[in-house]
Amino acid sequence: MVKPDRPPRIILLFRNGFMKKLSPSDFAALREKTRLVLAGRDPADSYGFVNPPIVRGSTVVYPTMEDFLQRKARYSYGTKGNPTIDALEAALNTIEGGAGTVVCPSGLMGCTLPLLATLSAGDHLLMTDSVYRPTRMFCDSMLKRLGIETTYYDPSLGAEIAALFRPNTKAVWTEAPGSQTFEMQDIPAIVAAAHAHGALVMMDNTWATPLYFDSHKFGVDISVQAGTKYYAGHSDVLIGTVSARTPELYRTIRDAWEALGVIIAPEDAFLTLRGIRTMRLRLQEQMPAGIAMAQWLAARPEVARVMHPALPEDPGHALWKRDFTGASSLFGIELKPVAMKAVGAMLDGLSLFGMGASWGGYESLILPFDCRPYRTATTPDFKGPTIRLHIGLEDLDDLKADLEAGFERLRAAA
Ligand SMILES: *Cc1c(COP(=O)(O)O)cnc(C)c1O
């Protein structure tokens, strides 16, 4: 259990050493860029080295029986946190701007943990139909077995979502833009409807990251990240993060985190911390590359439509422009009707795009998808095959040449 007198986690990292020059309120007044460089580290705690060390450990030993009985130590046991994980959580707090953050071993667990922590048998959950598919599978299997009912809703609902609330609706899950199909959601309208009903709003904010959508500022109560994507940024770590808007909710999430024993390896905390230091720079490069590639694809004769909310013709563009401050480099396209065999000829011959799940790394990826078989509240009207692209840090002209040759193979095989 979290001790009631436990100070906010961010303060724990300002004890001695060179950070002593900055009080927590001085730190809070700094701009985000600066906070991202400083957060979660104090060289006085790491023998003067710049970065916090990887601390491995299960057991914490105490000098006296009295200390042990009172658990009088900064750390009590390996499953309840350690300095490397604290450093990461402190850094995450600086960008999420919530009351506290916990980290877990995958983005998927980042989605499932807050649902497990806040919902009880008899409760009702509203879930966007555009949600990341494994989150849907969790609702349809484990939540269902635990007696929690899920209703999927059309992601285009704003204030009209109020009609779907029942007396037992405890939470609304959002994801904007949605997985695979990139529908935007009117988060402020959903927050207003949910809060009027006393329900929580949770958001999978992996696409925009807190740098490009400040979800807590918009009233989102629980902000989830698959840190596997842009946080870690190098396709070599699985990690999830859960940030709570209020201290009470943070306590609830943290208690569930401790009760379940959801601990991550300190190496993964270290690598994610390293990723976060440069995330802003990577996104600054990847956002315009993604938009430029989406525009280039929109002009191709083989492409029926592009799903990218930063493009003015996208149905979600007005919401994106109103609420978001940037875009990541993941988007979808619908091809004009063509045989899957031809799509295979295009994708199989690509040399720069890897074909695989996940995204947010430094490298470009491509995959075919079909969301129609499992959507239940909406029926996307795709007439041709659908493809998802992630644009990495390669030269854009090289990537276009790779795709151009792919389109030639597609036409030849059609
Ligand atoms: C990848 C992803 C997740 C899950 O992250 P993992 O670390 O792969 O479990 C959750 N939500 C979204 C939107 C994702 O793209």
Short mmCIF file of C-alpha atoms and ligand atoms in Angstrom, two decimals:
data_model
loop_
_atom_site.label_atom_id
_atom_site.label_comp_id
_atom_site.label_asym_id
_atom_site.label_seq_id
_atom_site.Cartn_x
_atom_site.Cartn_y
_atom_site.Cartn_z
CA MET A 1 0.00 0.00 0.00
CA VAL A 2 1.09 3.57 -0.62
CA LYS A 3 1.91 5.24 2.65
CA PRO A 4 -0.41 8.20 3.24
CA ASP A 5 2.51 10.48 4.03
CA ARG A 6 4.39 9.58 0.89
CA PRO A 7 5.41 12.81 -0.82
CA PRO A 8 4.60 13.32 -4.51
CA ARG A 9 7.13 11.24 -6.42
CA ILE A 10 8.62 14.12 -8.32
CA ILE A 11 9.87 15.70 -5.09
CA LEU A 12 11.72 12.54 -4.09
CA LEU A 13 14.32 13.31 -6.73
CA PHE A 14 15.19 16.75 -5.42
CA ARG A 15 17.16 16.00 -2.34
CA ASN A 16 20.81 16.91 -2.37
CA GLY A 17 23.40 17.56 -4.95
CA PHE A 18 23.31 19.85 -7.90
CA MET A 19 19.56 19.83 -8.22
CA LYS A 20 19.41 21.43 -4.80
CA LYS A 21 19.69 24.76 -6.57
CA LEU A 22 16.20 24.23 -7.97
CA SER A 23 13.19 23.93 -5.69
CA PRO A 24 10.29 21.81 -6.97
CA SER A 25 8.40 25.02 -7.79
CA ASP A 26 11.46 26.44 -9.65
CA PHE A 27 11.54 23.20 -11.60
CA ALA A 28 7.81 23.33 -12.34
CA ALA A 29 8.24 26.87 -13.73
CA LEU A 30 10.77 25.72 -16.32
CA ARG A 31 9.67 25.09 -19.88
CA GLU A 32 8.95 21.55 -21.00
CA LYS A 33 12.13 21.23 -23.09
CA THR A 34 14.29 22.06 -20.11
CA ARG A 35 12.33 19.85 -17.74
CA LEU A 36 12.77 16.91 -20.11
CA VAL A 37 16.53 17.28 -19.87
CA LEU A 38 16.63 17.62 -16.06
CA ALA A 39 13.79 15.38 -14.91
CA GLY A 40 14.48 12.30 -12.83
CA ARG A 41 18.19 12.74 -12.32
CA ASP A 42 20.50 14.10 -9.70
CA PRO A 43 24.19 13.37 -10.30
CA ALA A 44 24.75 13.55 -6.54
CA ASP A 45 22.81 10.30 -6.36
CA SER A 46 24.89 8.62 -9.05
CA TYR A 47 28.47 9.32 -8.01
CA GLY A 48 28.45 12.44 -10.19
CA PHE A 49 27.60 10.59 -13.40
CA VAL A 50 25.01 12.34 -15.53
CA ASN A 51 22.44 9.54 -15.75
CA PRO A 52 20.73 7.58 -12.97
CA PRO A 53 22.25 4.10 -12.77
CA ILE A 54 20.44 0.83 -13.43
CA VAL A 55 19.61 -0.46 -9.96
CA ARG A 56 18.77 -4.16 -9.92
CA GLY A 57 17.33 -5.67 -6.79
CA SER A 58 14.67 -7.57 -4.95
CA THR A 59 15.79 -7.32 -1.31
CA VAL A 60 16.33 -4.10 0.59
CA VAL A 61 18.20 -4.56 3.86
CA TYR A 62 17.61 -2.50 7.01
CA PRO A 63 20.18 -1.61 9.65
CA THR A 64 18.03 -2.37 12.72
CA MET A 65 14.92 -4.32 13.73
CA GLU A 66 13.13 -1.08 14.50
CA ASP A 67 13.88 0.25 11.01
CA PHE A 68 12.64 -3.00 9.51
CA LEU A 69 9.42 -3.06 11.54
CA GLN A 70 8.67 0.53 10.55
CA ARG A 71 9.94 0.00 6.97
CA LYS A 72 12.08 3.07 7.60
CA ALA A 73 13.81 3.25 4.24
CA ARG A 74 13.29 5.07 1.00
CA TYR A 75 12.72 1.72 -0.72
CA SER A 76 11.21 -1.32 0.98
CA TYR A 77 11.23 -4.11 -1.62
CA GLY A 78 11.91 -4.52 -5.32
CA THR A 79 8.25 -4.83 -6.38
CA LYS A 80 7.41 -1.48 -4.81
CA GLY A 81 9.75 0.61 -6.91
CA ASN A 82 13.43 1.40 -7.19
CA PRO A 83 15.58 4.41 -8.08
CA THR A 84 15.77 3.73 -11.83
CA ILE A 85 12.00 3.33 -12.09
CA ASP A 86 11.45 6.40 -9.89
CA ALA A 87 13.66 8.40 -12.21
CA LEU A 88 11.57 7.36 -15.20
CA GLU A 89 8.29 8.07 -13.42
CA ALA A 90 9.51 11.53 -12.46
CA ALA A 91 10.48 12.25 -16.06
CA LEU A 92 7.11 10.99 -17.29
CA ASN A 93 5.33 13.26 -14.83
CA THR A 94 7.01 16.29 -16.29
CA ILE A 95 5.46 15.63 -19.69
CA GLU A 96 2.11 14.21 -18.59
CA GLY A 97 1.47 16.94 -16.05
CA GLY A 98 -0.67 14.64 -13.90
CA ALA A 99 -0.53 13.84 -10.19
CA GLY A 100 1.58 10.71 -10.68
CA THR A 101 2.55 8.02 -13.16
CA VAL A 102 3.14 4.28 -12.93
CA VAL A 103 5.00 2.21 -15.49
CA CYS A 104 4.22 -1.35 -16.52
CA PRO A 105 5.77 -4.04 -18.71
CA SER A 106 3.81 -3.32 -21.92
CA GLY A 107 1.58 -0.73 -23.49
CA LEU A 108 -1.21 -3.27 -23.34
CA MET A 109 -0.86 -3.51 -19.57
CA GLY A 110 -0.93 0.30 -19.50
CA CYS A 111 -4.43 -0.05 -20.99
CA THR A 112 -5.63 -2.93 -18.83
CA LEU A 113 -4.26 -1.73 -15.46
CA PRO A 114 -6.48 1.37 -15.05
CA LEU A 115 -9.56 -0.64 -16.10
CA LEU A 116 -8.74 -3.33 -13.53
CA ALA A 117 -7.95 -0.70 -10.91
CA THR A 118 -11.17 1.29 -11.20
CA LEU A 119 -13.96 -1.02 -12.41
CA SER A 120 -15.93 -3.53 -10.31
CA ALA A 121 -18.49 -6.23 -10.98
CA GLY A 122 -21.74 -4.63 -12.14
CA ASP A 123 -20.04 -1.61 -13.70
CA HIS A 124 -20.47 -0.50 -17.29
CA LEU A 125 -17.71 0.76 -19.61
CA LEU A 126 -18.07 2.81 -22.80
CA MET A 127 -15.31 1.91 -25.24
CA THR A 128 -14.53 3.52 -28.57
CA ASP A 129 -15.01 1.15 -31.50
CA SER A 130 -11.67 2.38 -32.89
CA VAL A 131 -9.70 1.11 -29.88
CA TYR A 132 -6.42 -0.80 -30.13
CA ARG A 133 -7.62 -4.34 -30.76
CA PRO A 134 -5.96 -6.14 -27.80
CA THR A 135 -7.68 -3.66 -25.42
CA ARG A 136 -10.98 -4.71 -27.00
CA MET A 137 -10.06 -8.37 -26.49
CA PHE A 138 -9.35 -7.69 -22.80
CA CYS A 139 -12.82 -6.13 -22.38
CA ASP A 140 -14.50 -9.00 -24.20
CA SER A 141 -12.70 -11.66 -22.16
CA MET A 142 -11.43 -10.73 -18.70
CA LEU A 143 -13.66 -7.73 -17.96
CA LYS A 144 -16.66 -9.73 -19.11
CA ARG A 145 -15.72 -12.63 -16.81
CA LEU A 146 -15.37 -10.18 -13.92
CA GLY A 147 -18.93 -8.96 -14.50
CA ILE A 148 -18.06 -5.66 -16.19
CA GLU A 149 -20.08 -4.86 -19.32
CA THR A 150 -18.58 -3.02 -22.29
CA THR A 151 -20.54 -1.05 -24.88
CA TYR A 152 -18.63 0.00 -28.00
CA TYR A 153 -19.46 3.45 -29.37
CA ASP A 154 -18.89 5.30 -32.62
CA PRO A 155 -15.69 7.39 -32.21
CA SER A 156 -17.36 10.28 -34.05
CA LEU A 157 -19.75 10.83 -31.09
CA GLY A 158 -19.10 14.02 -29.15
CA ALA A 159 -21.70 15.42 -26.73
CA GLU A 160 -24.19 12.86 -28.11
CA ILE A 161 -22.33 10.19 -26.13
CA ALA A 162 -24.42 11.35 -23.13
CA ALA A 163 -27.29 9.20 -24.44
CA LEU A 164 -25.21 6.05 -23.92
CA PHE A 165 -24.59 6.56 -20.21
CA ARG A 166 -26.33 4.24 -17.79
CA PRO A 167 -26.58 4.65 -14.02
CA ASN A 168 -23.68 2.16 -13.67
CA THR A 169 -21.39 3.66 -16.36
CA LYS A 170 -18.09 4.20 -14.57
CA ALA A 171 -15.69 5.04 -17.37
CA VAL A 172 -15.33 6.07 -20.99
CA TRP A 173 -12.29 4.89 -22.94
CA THR A 174 -11.02 7.06 -25.79
CA GLU A 175 -8.22 6.78 -28.30
CA ALA A 176 -7.57 9.59 -30.77
CA PRO A 177 -6.85 9.14 -33.51
CA GLY A 178 -8.11 5.55 -33.43
CA SER A 179 -5.98 2.48 -34.07
CA GLN A 180 -5.71 1.56 -37.77
CA THR A 181 -8.43 3.95 -39.00
CA PHE A 182 -7.31 7.23 -37.38
CA GLU A 183 -10.71 8.73 -36.49
CA MET A 184 -10.37 11.80 -34.29
CA GLN A 185 -12.53 12.14 -31.17
CA ASP A 186 -14.01 15.24 -29.55
CA ILE A 187 -12.26 14.72 -26.22
CA PRO A 188 -13.52 17.93 -24.49
CA ALA A 189 -17.14 17.06 -25.36
CA ILE A 190 -16.71 13.49 -24.12
CA VAL A 191 -15.03 14.72 -20.93
CA ALA A 192 -17.91 17.14 -20.28
CA ALA A 193 -20.54 14.42 -20.77
CA ALA A 194 -18.65 11.87 -18.67
CA HIS A 195 -17.88 14.22 -15.81
CA ALA A 196 -21.50 15.41 -15.71
CA HIS A 197 -22.34 11.76 -15.18
CA GLY A 198 -19.59 11.17 -12.59
CA ALA A 199 -17.70 8.83 -14.93
CA LEU A 200 -13.95 8.75 -15.56
CA VAL A 201 -12.40 9.45 -18.95
CA MET A 202 -9.42 7.33 -19.93
CA MET A 203 -7.39 7.86 -23.05
CA ASP A 204 -4.85 5.86 -24.99
CA ASN A 205 -2.74 8.86 -26.06
CA THR A 206 0.04 6.88 -27.73
CA TRP A 207 -0.33 8.47 -31.18
CA ALA A 208 0.08 12.12 -30.17
CA THR A 209 2.12 11.58 -27.00
CA PRO A 210 1.64 14.19 -24.25
CA LEU A 211 3.92 16.50 -26.26
CA TYR A 212 1.24 16.91 -28.95
CA PHE A 213 -1.94 16.34 -26.92
CA ASP A 214 -2.02 17.55 -23.33
CA SER A 215 -4.74 15.12 -22.29
CA HIS A 216 -4.90 16.00 -18.58
CA LYS A 217 -5.33 19.67 -19.45
CA PHE A 218 -8.38 18.64 -21.46
CA GLY A 219 -9.78 16.85 -18.40
CA VAL A 220 -8.76 13.28 -19.26
CA ASP A 221 -8.49 11.45 -15.91
CA ILE A 222 -6.23 8.59 -16.94
CA SER A 223 -3.69 9.04 -19.72
CA VAL A 224 -2.10 5.89 -21.13
CA GLN A 225 0.93 5.53 -23.35
CA ALA A 226 2.38 2.54 -25.10
CA GLY A 227 5.88 3.78 -24.25
CA THR A 228 7.06 1.01 -26.55
CA LYS A 229 6.41 3.49 -29.37
CA TYR A 230 7.84 7.04 -29.35
CA TYR A 231 8.99 7.08 -25.71
CA ALA A 232 11.42 4.21 -26.07
CA GLY A 233 11.73 5.12 -29.75
CA HIS A 234 14.11 2.38 -30.89
CA SER A 235 11.96 -0.77 -31.21
CA ASP A 236 13.88 -2.44 -28.42
CA VAL A 237 11.69 -1.99 -25.31
CA LEU A 238 8.14 -2.94 -24.29
CA ILE A 239 6.73 -0.50 -21.75
CA GLY A 240 3.43 1.11 -20.76
CA THR A 241 2.74 4.23 -18.72
CA VAL A 242 -0.37 5.28 -16.80
CA SER A 243 -0.70 8.85 -15.60
CA ALA A 244 -3.48 9.97 -13.24
CA ARG A 245 -4.91 13.49 -13.20
CA THR A 246 -5.68 13.64 -9.47
CA PRO A 247 -3.82 12.42 -6.36
CA GLU A 248 -6.81 10.21 -5.42
CA LEU A 249 -6.77 8.46 -8.77
CA TYR A 250 -3.01 8.12 -8.63
CA ARG A 251 -3.39 6.38 -5.28
CA THR A 252 -5.98 4.00 -6.77
CA ILE A 253 -3.75 3.16 -9.74
CA ARG A 254 -0.63 2.84 -7.61
CA ASP A 255 -2.41 0.55 -5.13
CA ALA A 256 -3.53 -1.74 -7.98
CA TRP A 257 0.01 -1.62 -9.42
CA GLU A 258 1.46 -2.75 -6.09
CA ALA A 259 -1.28 -5.32 -5.46
CA LEU A 260 -0.69 -6.95 -8.84
CA GLY A 261 3.10 -6.85 -8.58
CA VAL A 262 3.48 -5.09 -11.92
CA ILE A 263 7.17 -4.28 -11.91
CA ILE A 264 9.36 -3.51 -14.91
CA ALA A 265 13.02 -4.36 -15.40
CA PRO A 266 15.31 -1.45 -14.47
CA GLU A 267 17.07 -1.83 -17.84
CA ASP A 268 13.78 -1.03 -19.56
CA ALA A 269 13.28 2.00 -17.33
CA PHE A 270 16.80 3.15 -18.22
CA LEU A 271 16.25 2.72 -21.97
CA THR A 272 12.90 4.51 -21.86
CA LEU A 273 14.44 7.37 -19.91
CA ARG A 274 17.14 7.61 -22.58
CA GLY A 275 14.44 7.61 -25.29
CA ILE A 276 12.47 10.38 -23.64
CA ARG A 277 15.44 12.76 -23.66
CA THR A 278 15.36 12.83 -27.47
CA MET A 279 11.67 12.14 -28.15
CA ARG A 280 10.89 15.76 -28.94
CA LEU A 281 13.68 15.89 -31.54
CA ARG A 282 12.60 12.65 -33.18
CA LEU A 283 8.99 13.80 -33.36
CA GLN A 284 10.06 17.16 -34.77
CA GLU A 285 11.67 15.25 -37.64
CA GLN A 286 9.03 12.53 -37.99
CA MET A 287 5.92 14.74 -37.92
CA PRO A 288 6.71 16.70 -41.13
CA ALA A 289 8.07 13.54 -42.78
CA GLY A 290 4.81 11.72 -42.02
CA ILE A 291 2.69 14.61 -43.31
CA ALA A 292 4.80 14.97 -46.47
CA MET A 293 4.55 11.25 -47.17
CA ALA A 294 0.79 11.27 -46.52
CA GLN A 295 0.40 14.15 -49.01
CA TRP A 296 2.55 12.37 -51.58
CA LEU A 297 0.44 9.22 -51.20
CA ALA A 298 -2.82 11.21 -51.43
CA ALA A 299 -1.73 12.34 -54.91
CA ARG A 300 -0.95 8.80 -56.14
CA PRO A 301 -3.42 7.32 -58.65
CA GLU A 302 -3.41 3.95 -56.79
CA VAL A 303 -4.58 5.54 -53.50
CA ALA A 304 -8.28 6.11 -52.77
CA ARG A 305 -7.80 8.01 -49.51
CA VAL A 306 -5.32 8.83 -46.79
CA MET A 307 -6.22 8.64 -43.09
CA HIS A 308 -4.13 11.30 -41.36
CA PRO A 309 -5.84 13.97 -39.23
CA ALA A 310 -3.17 16.58 -40.03
CA LEU A 311 -4.27 16.63 -43.70
CA PRO A 312 -6.91 19.36 -44.29
CA GLU A 313 -9.18 16.98 -46.22
CA ASP A 314 -9.29 14.46 -43.33
CA PRO A 315 -12.70 14.33 -41.56
CA GLY A 316 -10.93 14.71 -38.19
CA HIS A 317 -8.80 17.67 -39.23
CA ALA A 318 -10.86 20.38 -37.49
CA LEU A 319 -10.70 18.54 -34.14
CA TRP A 320 -7.00 17.82 -34.57
CA LYS A 321 -6.30 21.47 -35.35
CA ARG A 322 -8.38 22.68 -32.41
CA ASP A 323 -6.95 20.38 -29.72
CA PHE A 324 -3.61 18.91 -30.83
CA THR A 325 -0.30 20.71 -31.25
CA GLY A 326 1.35 18.16 -33.53
CA ALA A 327 1.18 14.78 -35.18
CA SER A 328 3.22 11.63 -35.08
CA SER A 329 4.26 9.77 -38.21
CA LEU A 330 1.74 6.90 -38.21
CA PHE A 331 -1.15 6.97 -40.66
CA GLY A 332 -3.22 4.79 -42.98
CA ILE A 333 -4.15 4.62 -46.65
CA GLU A 334 -6.94 2.93 -48.54
CA LEU A 335 -5.95 1.68 -51.97
CA LYS A 336 -8.32 1.69 -54.91
CA PRO A 337 -9.84 -1.79 -55.23
CA VAL A 338 -7.09 -4.24 -56.19
CA ALA A 339 -6.38 -7.93 -55.52
CA MET A 340 -4.48 -8.77 -52.30
CA LYS A 341 -2.01 -10.65 -54.50
CA ALA A 342 -1.01 -7.32 -56.05
CA VAL A 343 -0.69 -5.73 -52.59
CA GLY A 344 1.59 -8.63 -51.64
CA ALA A 345 3.75 -7.96 -54.70
CA MET A 346 4.06 -4.33 -53.62
CA LEU A 347 4.83 -4.97 -49.95
CA ASP A 348 7.05 -8.05 -50.34
CA GLY A 349 9.52 -6.22 -52.56
CA LEU A 350 10.00 -3.15 -50.35
CA SER A 351 13.55 -2.80 -49.13
CA LEU A 352 13.34 0.15 -46.71
CA PHE A 353 9.98 -0.48 -45.03
CA GLY A 354 9.91 -3.35 -42.55
CA MET A 355 6.65 -5.28 -42.42
CA GLY A 356 5.60 -5.67 -38.83
CA ALA A 357 3.46 -4.50 -35.93
CA SER A 358 4.33 -1.76 -33.48
CA TRP A 359 5.72 1.64 -34.50
CA GLY A 360 7.28 4.78 -33.04
CA GLY A 361 10.84 3.65 -33.60
CA TYR A 362 13.46 5.32 -35.79
CA GLU A 363 12.70 3.04 -38.73
CA SER A 364 9.89 2.98 -41.27
CA LEU A 365 7.26 0.24 -41.21
CA ILE A 366 4.34 -0.86 -43.32
CA LEU A 367 1.57 -3.44 -42.88
CA PRO A 368 -1.76 -4.42 -44.38
CA PHE A 369 -4.75 -4.36 -42.01
CA ASP A 370 -8.46 -5.11 -42.09
CA CYS A 371 -10.46 -3.84 -39.14
CA ARG A 372 -13.89 -4.73 -40.56
CA PRO A 373 -14.24 -8.25 -39.08
CA TYR A 374 -14.05 -7.09 -35.45
CA ARG A 375 -15.67 -3.63 -35.43
CA THR A 376 -19.11 -3.81 -33.81
CA ALA A 377 -20.44 -0.22 -33.50
CA THR A 378 -19.29 1.12 -36.86
CA THR A 379 -18.71 -0.28 -40.34
CA PRO A 380 -15.79 1.40 -42.09
CA ASP A 381 -16.71 1.69 -45.77
CA PHE A 382 -13.43 0.55 -47.27
CA LYS A 383 -13.71 -0.61 -50.87
CA GLY A 384 -10.03 -1.39 -51.41
CA PRO A 385 -7.24 -2.86 -49.25
CA THR A 386 -6.02 -0.81 -46.29
CA ILE A 387 -2.39 -0.26 -45.30
CA ARG A 388 -0.73 1.40 -42.29
CA LEU A 389 2.59 3.23 -42.58
CA HIS A 390 5.03 4.48 -40.00
CA ILE A 391 7.63 6.96 -41.23
CA GLY A 392 11.01 6.77 -39.54
CA LEU A 393 14.15 8.87 -39.75
CA GLU A 394 15.29 7.76 -43.22
CA ASP A 395 15.56 10.23 -46.10
CA LEU A 396 12.07 10.88 -47.43
CA ASP A 397 13.11 10.67 -51.10
CA ASP A 398 14.62 7.22 -50.54
CA LEU A 399 11.35 6.11 -48.90
CA LYS A 400 9.29 7.52 -51.78
CA ALA A 401 11.47 5.71 -54.33
CA ASP A 402 10.95 2.45 -52.44
CA LEU A 403 7.16 2.96 -52.48
CA GLU A 404 7.20 4.14 -56.10
CA ALA A 405 8.82 0.86 -57.16
CA GLY A 406 6.25 -0.92 -54.99
CA PHE A 407 3.38 0.78 -56.83
CA GLU A 408 4.92 -0.38 -60.12
CA ARG A 409 4.88 -3.99 -58.85
CA LEU A 410 1.27 -3.48 -57.67
CA ARG A 411 0.18 -2.30 -61.12
CA ALA A 412 2.09 -5.10 -62.86
CA ALA A 413 0.46 -7.75 -60.64
CA ALA A 414 -3.08 -6.28 -60.74
C1 LIG B 1 1.15 -0.68 -29.51
C2 LIG B 1 -0.04 -0.09 -28.87
C3 LIG B 1 -0.41 -0.50 -27.59
C4 LIG B 1 0.25 -1.64 -26.85
O1 LIG B 1 1.61 -1.47 -26.62
P1 LIG B 1 2.56 -2.75 -26.40
O2 LIG B 1 3.71 -2.21 -25.67
O3 LIG B 1 2.88 -3.26 -27.77
O4 LIG B 1 1.77 -3.73 -25.58
C5 LIG B 1 -1.48 0.13 -27.00
N1 LIG B 1 -2.15 1.12 -27.64
C6 LIG B 1 -1.81 1.53 -28.88
C7 LIG B 1 -2.58 2.62 -29.52
C8 LIG B 1 -0.75 0.93 -29.54
O5 LIG B 1 -0.44 1.31 -30.77
#
